PDB file of C-alpha atoms in Angstrom:
ATOM      1  CA  UNK A   1     113.714  96.811 109.371  1.00 69.00           C
ATOM      2  CA  UNK A   2     117.341  96.072 108.351  1.00 77.00           C
ATOM      3  CA  UNK A   3     118.307  92.451 108.388  1.00 79.00           C
ATOM      4  CA  UNK A   4     121.821  90.930 108.165  1.00 83.00           C
ATOM      5  CA  UNK A   5     121.931  87.246 107.403  1.00 86.00           C
ATOM      6  CA  UNK A   6     124.864  84.900 107.203  1.00 87.00           C
ATOM      7  CA  UNK A   7     124.997  81.043 106.745  1.00 88.00           C
ATOM      8  CA  UNK A   8     127.586  78.464 107.490  1.00 85.00           C
ATOM      9  CA  UNK A   9     127.198  74.735 107.823  1.00 84.00           C
ATOM     10  CA  UNK A  10     129.626  71.981 108.894  1.00 80.00           C
ATOM     11  CA  UNK A  11     129.582  68.213 108.860  1.00 77.00           C
ATOM     12  CA  UNK A  12     129.610  67.772 112.635  1.00 73.00           C
ATOM     13  CA  UNK A  13     131.029  65.047 114.651  1.00 77.00           C
ATOM     14  CA  UNK A  14     131.312  61.623 113.198  1.00 73.00           C
ATOM     15  CA  UNK A  15     130.462  62.567 109.566  1.00 71.00           C
ATOM     16  CA  UNK A  16     132.765  62.572 106.647  1.00 76.00           C
ATOM     17  CA  UNK A  17     130.649  64.888 104.438  1.00 81.00           C
ATOM     18  CA  UNK A  18     128.305  67.864 105.042  1.00 85.00           C
ATOM     19  CA  UNK A  19     124.740  67.272 103.716  1.00 90.00           C
ATOM     20  CA  UNK A  20     123.252  70.511 105.009  1.00 91.00           C
ATOM     21  CA  UNK A  21     122.253  73.539 102.867  1.00 94.00           C
ATOM     22  CA  UNK A  22     120.922  76.911 103.799  1.00 95.00           C
ATOM     23  CA  UNK A  23     118.884  79.519 102.026  1.00 96.00           C
ATOM     24  CA  UNK A  24     119.242  83.244 102.509  1.00 95.00           C
ATOM     25  CA  UNK A  25     116.603  85.033 100.219  1.00 91.00           C
ATOM     26  CA  UNK A  26     115.938  88.603 101.567  1.00 88.00           C
ATOM     27  CA  UNK A  27     114.010  89.429  98.426  1.00 84.00           C
ATOM     28  CA  UNK A  28     111.287  87.068  99.462  1.00 85.00           C
ATOM     29  CA  UNK A  29     111.912  87.195 103.118  1.00 87.00           C
ATOM     30  CA  UNK A  30     112.707  83.321 103.275  1.00 92.00           C
ATOM     31  CA  UNK A  31     115.476  82.145 105.381  1.00 94.00           C
ATOM     32  CA  UNK A  32     115.786  78.254 105.821  1.00 96.00           C
ATOM     33  CA  UNK A  33     118.217  75.545 106.776  1.00 95.00           C
ATOM     34  CA  UNK A  34     117.715  71.963 105.535  1.00 95.00           C
ATOM     35  CA  UNK A  35     119.646  69.260 107.329  1.00 92.00           C
ATOM     36  CA  UNK A  36     120.442  66.256 105.126  1.00 91.00           C
ATOM     37  CA  UNK A  37     119.801  62.867 106.835  1.00 86.00           C
ATOM     38  CA  UNK A  38     121.421  59.528 106.281  1.00 72.00           C
ATOM     39  CA  UNK A  39     124.959  59.600 105.167  1.00 63.00           C
ATOM     40  CA  UNK A  40     124.569  57.034 102.424  1.00 64.00           C
ATOM     41  CA  UNK A  41     121.124  58.130 101.380  1.00 80.00           C
ATOM     42  CA  UNK A  42     121.724  61.288  99.380  1.00 91.00           C
ATOM     43  CA  UNK A  43     120.715  63.662 102.299  1.00 91.00           C
ATOM     44  CA  UNK A  44     122.648  66.434 100.397  1.00 92.00           C
ATOM     45  CA  UNK A  45     120.535  65.947  97.358  1.00 94.00           C
ATOM     46  CA  UNK A  46     117.322  66.057  99.603  1.00 95.00           C
ATOM     47  CA  UNK A  47     118.374  69.237 101.444  1.00 95.00           C
ATOM     48  CA  UNK A  48     119.331  71.091  98.335  1.00 96.00           C
ATOM     49  CA  UNK A  49     116.034  70.059  96.513  1.00 96.00           C
ATOM     50  CA  UNK A  50     114.045  71.104  99.578  1.00 96.00           C
ATOM     51  CA  UNK A  51     115.387  74.608  99.527  1.00 96.00           C
ATOM     52  CA  UNK A  52     114.944  75.030  95.753  1.00 96.00           C
ATOM     53  CA  UNK A  53     111.267  74.040  96.025  1.00 94.00           C
ATOM     54  CA  UNK A  54     110.637  76.240  98.957  1.00 93.00           C
ATOM     55  CA  UNK A  55     112.259  79.199  97.182  1.00 92.00           C
ATOM     56  CA  UNK A  56     110.099  78.633  94.166  1.00 90.00           C
ATOM     57  CA  UNK A  57     106.893  78.274  96.141  1.00 88.00           C
ATOM     58  CA  UNK A  58     107.510  81.517  98.161  1.00 87.00           C
ATOM     59  CA  UNK A  59     108.723  83.533  95.101  1.00 82.00           C
ATOM     60  CA  UNK A  60     105.586  82.404  93.076  1.00 72.00           C
ATOM     61  CA  UNK A  61     103.025  83.612  95.666  1.00 68.00           C
ATOM     62  CA  UNK A  62     100.263  85.899  94.519  1.00 57.00           C
ATOM     63  CA  UNK A  63     100.891  89.650  94.554  1.00 59.00           C
ATOM     64  CA  UNK A  64      98.788  92.385  96.202  1.00 61.00           C
ATOM     65  CA  UNK A  65      98.154  90.427  99.494  1.00 61.00           C
ATOM     66  CA  UNK A  66     100.560  90.947 102.342  1.00 61.00           C
ATOM     67  CA  UNK A  67     102.805  87.857 102.650  1.00 62.00           C
ATOM     68  CA  UNK A  68     102.073  87.487 106.204  1.00 61.00           C
ATOM     69  CA  UNK A  69      98.470  87.355 105.506  1.00 64.00           C
ATOM     70  CA  UNK A  70      98.848  84.648 102.859  1.00 62.00           C
ATOM     71  CA  UNK A  71     101.061  82.578 105.174  1.00 60.00           C
ATOM     72  CA  UNK A  72      98.408  82.699 107.908  1.00 64.00           C
ATOM     73  CA  UNK A  73      95.356  82.379 105.941  1.00 57.00           C
ATOM     74  CA  UNK A  74      96.353  79.893 103.266  1.00 64.00           C
ATOM     75  CA  UNK A  75      99.320  78.224 105.114  1.00 80.00           C
ATOM     76  CA  UNK A  76     101.862  79.389 102.579  1.00 83.00           C
ATOM     77  CA  UNK A  77     104.918  78.330 104.495  1.00 87.00           C
ATOM     78  CA  UNK A  78     103.422  74.976 105.322  1.00 88.00           C
ATOM     79  CA  UNK A  79     102.559  74.511 101.629  1.00 88.00           C
ATOM     80  CA  UNK A  80     106.059  75.248 100.692  1.00 91.00           C
ATOM     81  CA  UNK A  81     107.444  72.615 103.088  1.00 93.00           C
ATOM     82  CA  UNK A  82     104.845  70.107 101.738  1.00 93.00           C
ATOM     83  CA  UNK A  83     105.795  70.869  98.267  1.00 92.00           C
ATOM     84  CA  UNK A  84     109.454  70.256  99.048  1.00 94.00           C
ATOM     85  CA  UNK A  85     108.615  66.984 100.860  1.00 94.00           C
ATOM     86  CA  UNK A  86     106.550  65.787  97.900  1.00 95.00           C
ATOM     87  CA  UNK A  87     109.312  66.493  95.398  1.00 94.00           C
ATOM     88  CA  UNK A  88     111.837  64.577  97.564  1.00 94.00           C
ATOM     89  CA  UNK A  89     109.432  61.689  97.960  1.00 94.00           C
ATOM     90  CA  UNK A  90     108.739  61.480  94.181  1.00 95.00           C
ATOM     91  CA  UNK A  91     112.433  61.693  93.285  1.00 94.00           C
ATOM     92  CA  UNK A  92     113.186  58.943  95.886  1.00 91.00           C
ATOM     93  CA  UNK A  93     110.438  56.661  94.405  1.00 93.00           C
ATOM     94  CA  UNK A  94     111.754  57.215  90.792  1.00 93.00           C
ATOM     95  CA  UNK A  95     115.479  56.604  91.194  1.00 91.00           C
ATOM     96  CA  UNK A  96     116.965  53.853  93.332  1.00 90.00           C
ATOM     97  CA  UNK A  97     119.997  55.831  94.292  1.00 90.00           C
ATOM     98  CA  UNK A  98     117.675  58.376  96.021  1.00 91.00           C
ATOM     99  CA  UNK A  99     115.291  55.847  97.487  1.00 89.00           C
ATOM    100  CA  UNK A 100     115.700  56.686 101.274  1.00 87.00           C
ATOM    101  CA  UNK A 101     116.961  60.302 100.967  1.00 92.00           C
ATOM    102  CA  UNK A 102     115.609  62.791 103.548  1.00 93.00           C
ATOM    103  CA  UNK A 103     116.134  66.112 105.291  1.00 94.00           C
ATOM    104  CA  UNK A 104     114.872  68.144 108.027  1.00 94.00           C
ATOM    105  CA  UNK A 105     113.763  71.788 107.418  1.00 96.00           C
ATOM    106  CA  UNK A 106     113.421  74.822 109.544  1.00 95.00           C
ATOM    107  CA  UNK A 107     112.386  78.125 108.034  1.00 95.00           C
ATOM    108  CA  UNK A 108     111.696  81.676 108.926  1.00 92.00           C
ATOM    109  CA  UNK A 109     109.644  83.955 106.725  1.00 88.00           C
ATOM    110  CA  UNK A 110     109.902  87.677 107.345  1.00 85.00           C
ATOM    111  CA  UNK A 111     107.236  90.146 106.230  1.00 77.00           C
ATOM    112  CA  UNK A 112     107.315  93.637 107.421  1.00 76.00           C
ATOM    113  CA  UNK A 113     107.540  93.271 111.275  1.00 80.00           C
ATOM    114  CA  UNK A 114     106.414  89.625 111.532  1.00 82.00           C
ATOM    115  CA  UNK A 115     108.481  86.482 111.558  1.00 86.00           C
ATOM    116  CA  UNK A 116     106.625  83.215 110.634  1.00 86.00           C
ATOM    117  CA  UNK A 117     108.274  79.906 111.453  1.00 90.00           C
ATOM    118  CA  UNK A 118     107.838  76.526 110.022  1.00 91.00           C
ATOM    119  CA  UNK A 119     109.677  73.292 110.377  1.00 92.00           C
ATOM    120  CA  UNK A 120     109.587  69.522 109.508  1.00 91.00           C
ATOM    121  CA  UNK A 121     111.639  67.179 111.455  1.00 90.00           C
ATOM    122  CA  UNK A 122     113.898  67.910 114.478  1.00 87.00           C
ATOM    123  CA  UNK A 123     115.764  70.989 113.278  1.00 85.00           C
ATOM    124  CA  UNK A 124     115.231  73.997 115.559  1.00 84.00           C
ATOM    125  CA  UNK A 125     115.189  77.799 115.230  1.00 86.00           C
ATOM    126  CA  UNK A 126     116.293  79.941 118.051  1.00 84.00           C
ATOM    127  CA  UNK A 127     115.186  83.620 118.751  1.00 78.00           C
ATOM    128  CA  UNK A 128     117.675  85.935 120.473  1.00 75.00           C
TER     129      UNK A 128
END
């Protein structure tokens, strides 16, 4: 299967800055968008950190077992999102300037002919 992926984000109406980030990692099959929340609360840091943690978790998966099977049997995609959430939460607790930072995540993980979807928050993924 041949996949072409492109990413683009914009601040949207009423915002001065763009706090969103995206991840395109065809080598692992992970594609994700993290939407920073809050304006004054470092949503840009949260969205970047979330995607870095997800990339690490998916790239560090055990070899030999098909990715789709790992995701279904062990909840790999859910674990990656939970790891990202934990990292954001810990940073927010350790430094006052990040205290209320947050983001939403929507991710697709492609393995062979399967697309597995995970999300946290109100971001959406559309299939066409």
